[in-house]
XYZ file of C-alpha atoms in Angstrom:
280
model
C 38.017 8.862 -4.706
C 36.931 12.395 -5.890
C 36.525 11.131 -9.480
C 34.356 8.282 -8.330
C 32.169 10.564 -6.258
C 31.820 12.932 -9.146
C 30.863 10.101 -11.518
C 28.238 8.939 -9.043
C 26.843 12.470 -8.742
C 26.594 12.832 -12.538
C 24.931 9.465 -12.756
C 22.313 10.431 -10.225
C 21.677 13.814 -11.927
C 21.233 12.044 -15.289
C 18.837 9.608 -13.667
C 16.632 12.411 -12.254
C 16.721 14.232 -15.612
C 15.617 11.119 -17.450
C 12.984 10.261 -14.812
C 11.438 13.761 -15.038
C 11.094 13.368 -18.860
C 9.655 9.806 -18.587
C 7.166 10.814 -15.980
C 5.855 13.494 -18.376
C 5.724 11.048 -21.292
C 3.872 8.466 -19.120
C 0.826 10.701 -18.901
C -0.095 9.882 -22.457
C 1.888 6.715 -23.019
C -0.021 3.839 -24.660
C 2.454 2.126 -26.963
C 5.753 1.841 -25.057
C 7.497 0.406 -21.948
C 9.930 2.909 -20.576
C 12.638 1.245 -18.383
C 14.868 3.682 -16.459
C 18.203 2.575 -14.921
C 18.471 3.648 -11.348
C 21.751 4.997 -9.763
C 22.221 1.673 -7.793
C 22.097 -0.448 -10.937
C 18.496 -1.571 -10.590
C 15.859 -0.787 -13.172
C 12.397 0.822 -12.756
C 9.141 1.463 -14.596
C 6.497 3.990 -13.555
C 3.236 5.524 -14.743
C 1.462 3.649 -17.499
C 4.478 1.451 -18.184
C 4.298 0.143 -14.574
C 0.567 -0.391 -14.843
C 0.716 -2.246 -18.093
C 3.612 -4.477 -17.020
C 2.366 -5.251 -13.474
C -1.357 -5.578 -14.231
C -1.441 -7.142 -17.667
C 1.861 -8.415 -19.138
C 2.854 -10.071 -15.894
C -0.382 -12.181 -16.015
C 0.452 -13.316 -19.554
C 3.900 -14.320 -18.315
C 2.359 -16.047 -15.275
C 4.485 -14.006 -12.865
C 3.722 -11.771 -9.938
C 4.859 -8.113 -10.218
C 4.147 -5.557 -7.540
C 3.857 -1.829 -7.794
C 5.639 -0.310 -4.805
C 5.736 3.274 -3.452
C 8.273 5.608 -5.008
C 10.588 6.969 -2.221
C 12.387 9.492 -4.381
C 11.880 13.019 -3.103
C 12.584 14.467 -6.518
C 10.148 13.704 -9.425
C 8.105 11.271 -7.449
C 5.899 8.709 -9.328
C 2.768 9.140 -7.189
C 1.195 5.913 -8.535
C 4.242 3.866 -7.573
C 6.981 1.985 -9.468
C 7.976 -1.433 -10.512
C 11.652 -2.334 -9.964
C 13.817 -5.242 -11.070
C 17.532 -6.056 -10.993
C 18.139 -8.636 -13.789
C 17.902 -6.956 -17.214
C 18.609 -10.175 -19.037
C 15.573 -11.923 -17.473
C 13.397 -8.949 -18.349
C 14.730 -9.091 -22.009
C 13.755 -12.803 -22.214
C 10.257 -11.992 -20.937
C 9.900 -9.299 -23.562
C 10.987 -11.636 -26.347
C 8.441 -14.172 -25.081
C 5.756 -11.523 -25.534
C 7.187 -10.495 -28.960
C 7.868 -7.023 -27.546
C 10.939 -5.525 -29.221
C 13.483 -2.917 -27.979
C 13.024 0.332 -29.818
C 15.712 2.527 -28.225
C 18.591 2.249 -25.792
C 20.910 4.894 -24.459
C 22.583 5.763 -21.175
C 20.103 5.376 -18.384
C 17.014 4.378 -20.454
C 15.649 1.580 -22.591
C 12.366 1.823 -24.519
C 10.396 -1.178 -25.721
C 7.713 -0.944 -28.473
C 4.375 -2.564 -27.546
C 3.415 -2.716 -31.195
C 0.123 -4.619 -31.577
C -0.089 -4.660 -27.815
C -0.665 -0.812 -27.617
C -3.328 0.151 -25.079
C -6.210 2.613 -25.090
C -6.974 5.132 -22.262
C -9.952 2.994 -21.309
C -7.835 -0.180 -21.062
C -5.220 1.535 -18.921
C -7.787 2.942 -16.501
C -9.352 -0.578 -16.336
C -5.994 -2.028 -15.361
C -5.452 0.647 -12.716
C -8.903 -0.014 -11.239
C -8.203 -3.764 -11.369
C -5.053 -3.323 -9.258
C -6.934 -1.087 -6.746
C -9.646 -3.755 -6.302
C -7.019 -6.574 -5.967
C -5.146 -4.627 -3.219
C -8.403 -3.879 -1.380
C -9.481 -7.550 -1.582
C -6.064 -8.781 -0.330
C -6.196 -6.389 2.588
C -9.579 -7.683 3.601
C -8.380 -11.258 3.324
C -5.342 -10.516 5.496
C -7.151 -8.404 8.036
C -10.869 -9.236 7.906
C -11.632 -6.955 10.835
C -9.307 -4.030 10.489
C -8.772 -2.182 13.757
C -6.578 0.866 14.211
C -6.136 1.645 10.513
C -3.860 4.648 11.244
C -1.396 2.421 13.168
C -1.438 -0.130 10.340
C -0.512 2.556 7.866
C 2.323 3.918 10.105
C 3.805 0.435 10.501
C 3.711 -0.182 6.781
C 5.379 3.176 6.075
C 8.110 2.481 8.700
C 8.943 -0.844 7.086
C 9.058 0.830 3.611
C 11.287 3.520 4.929
C 13.863 1.031 6.173
C 13.899 -1.666 3.502
C 15.405 0.341 0.548
C 18.296 1.534 2.624
C 18.999 -2.027 3.852
C 18.809 -3.425 0.354
C 21.554 -1.018 -0.724
C 23.926 -1.836 2.076
C 27.083 -3.886 1.402
C 27.075 -7.454 2.693
C 29.044 -6.513 5.826
C 26.607 -3.785 6.696
C 23.623 -6.018 6.256
C 25.180 -8.638 8.511
C 26.035 -6.029 11.173
C 22.711 -4.245 11.387
C 20.673 -4.286 8.155
C 18.926 -7.677 8.274
C 17.959 -7.360 11.963
C 16.702 -3.778 11.417
C 14.595 -4.884 8.364
C 13.416 -7.851 10.382
C 12.190 -5.775 13.354
C 10.124 -3.520 11.183
C 8.705 -6.392 9.133
C 7.803 -8.371 12.282
C 5.966 -5.382 13.673
C 3.707 -5.380 10.590
C 3.221 -9.183 10.936
C 2.441 -8.925 14.687
C -0.066 -6.171 14.070
C -1.894 -8.447 11.563
C -1.896 -11.305 14.165
C -3.246 -8.962 16.798
C -5.880 -7.592 14.451
C -7.033 -11.092 13.667
C -7.311 -12.002 17.343
C -4.133 -14.234 17.619
C -2.388 -11.839 19.986
C -3.576 -9.524 22.789
C -3.581 -5.956 21.315
C -2.252 -4.393 24.519
C 0.687 -6.779 24.615
C 1.371 -5.977 20.983
C 1.289 -2.218 21.698
C 3.570 -2.582 24.745
C 6.129 -4.651 22.672
C 5.963 -2.036 19.855
C 7.301 0.713 22.162
C 10.379 -1.380 22.899
C 10.749 -2.439 19.215
C 10.702 1.254 18.132
C 13.487 1.980 20.613
C 15.478 -0.958 19.170
C 15.093 0.481 15.661
C 16.420 3.823 16.832
C 19.400 2.067 18.462
C 20.045 0.062 15.238
C 19.868 3.219 13.160
C 22.369 4.873 15.522
C 24.750 1.959 14.931
C 24.220 2.259 11.208
C 25.131 5.954 11.403
C 28.380 5.146 13.250
C 29.425 3.011 10.274
C 27.898 5.311 7.663
C 25.554 2.638 6.311
C 22.676 5.027 5.634
C 22.594 8.349 3.830
C 21.559 11.273 6.077
C 18.186 11.717 4.276
C 17.469 8.043 4.830
C 18.214 8.360 8.525
C 15.972 11.422 8.768
C 13.161 9.610 6.960
C 13.404 6.554 9.142
C 13.513 8.442 12.400
C 10.618 10.645 11.277
C 8.487 7.419 10.643
C 9.585 6.023 14.047
C 8.370 9.223 15.776
C 5.042 9.092 13.824
C 4.616 5.396 14.709
C 5.428 5.939 18.397
C 2.688 8.691 18.515
C 0.188 6.396 16.814
C 0.987 3.494 19.290
C 0.139 5.867 22.139
C -3.108 6.954 20.511
C -4.073 3.290 19.821
C -3.558 2.303 23.463
C -5.748 5.176 24.647
C -8.359 4.421 21.984
C -8.768 0.765 22.931
C -8.540 1.506 26.713
C -11.300 4.138 26.334
C -13.578 1.923 24.276
C -13.005 -1.290 26.364
C -15.834 -0.803 28.854
C -18.352 0.166 26.136
C -17.566 -2.318 23.402
C -15.156 -4.786 24.927
C -12.990 -4.388 21.859
C -9.886 -6.100 23.236
C -11.927 -8.825 24.857
C -13.700 -9.492 21.549
C -10.346 -9.715 19.768
C -8.993 -12.159 22.398
C -12.156 -14.232 22.119
C -11.580 -14.689 18.395
C -8.875 -17.154 19.404
C -11.590 -19.589 20.511
C -13.282 -22.106 18.193
C -17.018 -22.475 18.010
C -17.066 -25.323 20.542
C -15.347 -23.073 23.071
C -11.904 -24.685 22.880
C -8.991 -22.304 22.687
C -6.776 -22.654 19.631
C -3.145 -22.661 20.573
């Protein structure tokens, strides 16, 4: 057991060492894709590699690739990361684009972009393109964004929970993981429905207080069975606390503005069609 734990510790330290070096190289990277193996067996790209793959190469492959927040506390990729699990599928995609592997060693694989090398201007264009796409998608999902701080907190809570659930063993996911992930995800969905007028915002806020309590209870159960690392528990509970505070602020904000602007009433009225018939 000790040997296994020591091997895991060394693997994680090697990962962070490689990640720090790659993050530095990514600042001026135009001609390579750096793929780093994560301690859990998944693979990741960051920096310019993530931008190139998600915002350009993925379009050529006709696939959707998302850049997600980096939750590592050491050597954090501030612009996010791309992760994937199946290296064979990724290799096939690279062959399809005629991108060849240049180097492979423990914890890292480097692909040569060759004729596909990028300029600084092209990379900045791809970054901007992704920002515009995210902004447009958010407007489509929530055309009339209310309570942006609460929306952010709910998203961060879901992001705090999901990686830990993903890394649970099947029994742990069955016991608590899937339901915990589902509660957080549904809160994001319910916020969007309320923001678009398909649910009463006060009812949503009242439900949210109970759902946050359920998340705390589920995390408590996960701790009993040691399904989360202590830093993951601390991160999740910190986000629960921040979200609970924001729910209280949101309730007061809407209640205060109701007589002046009729905000909640306007949201509820958006459930009605132009001819006055309520949509069920």
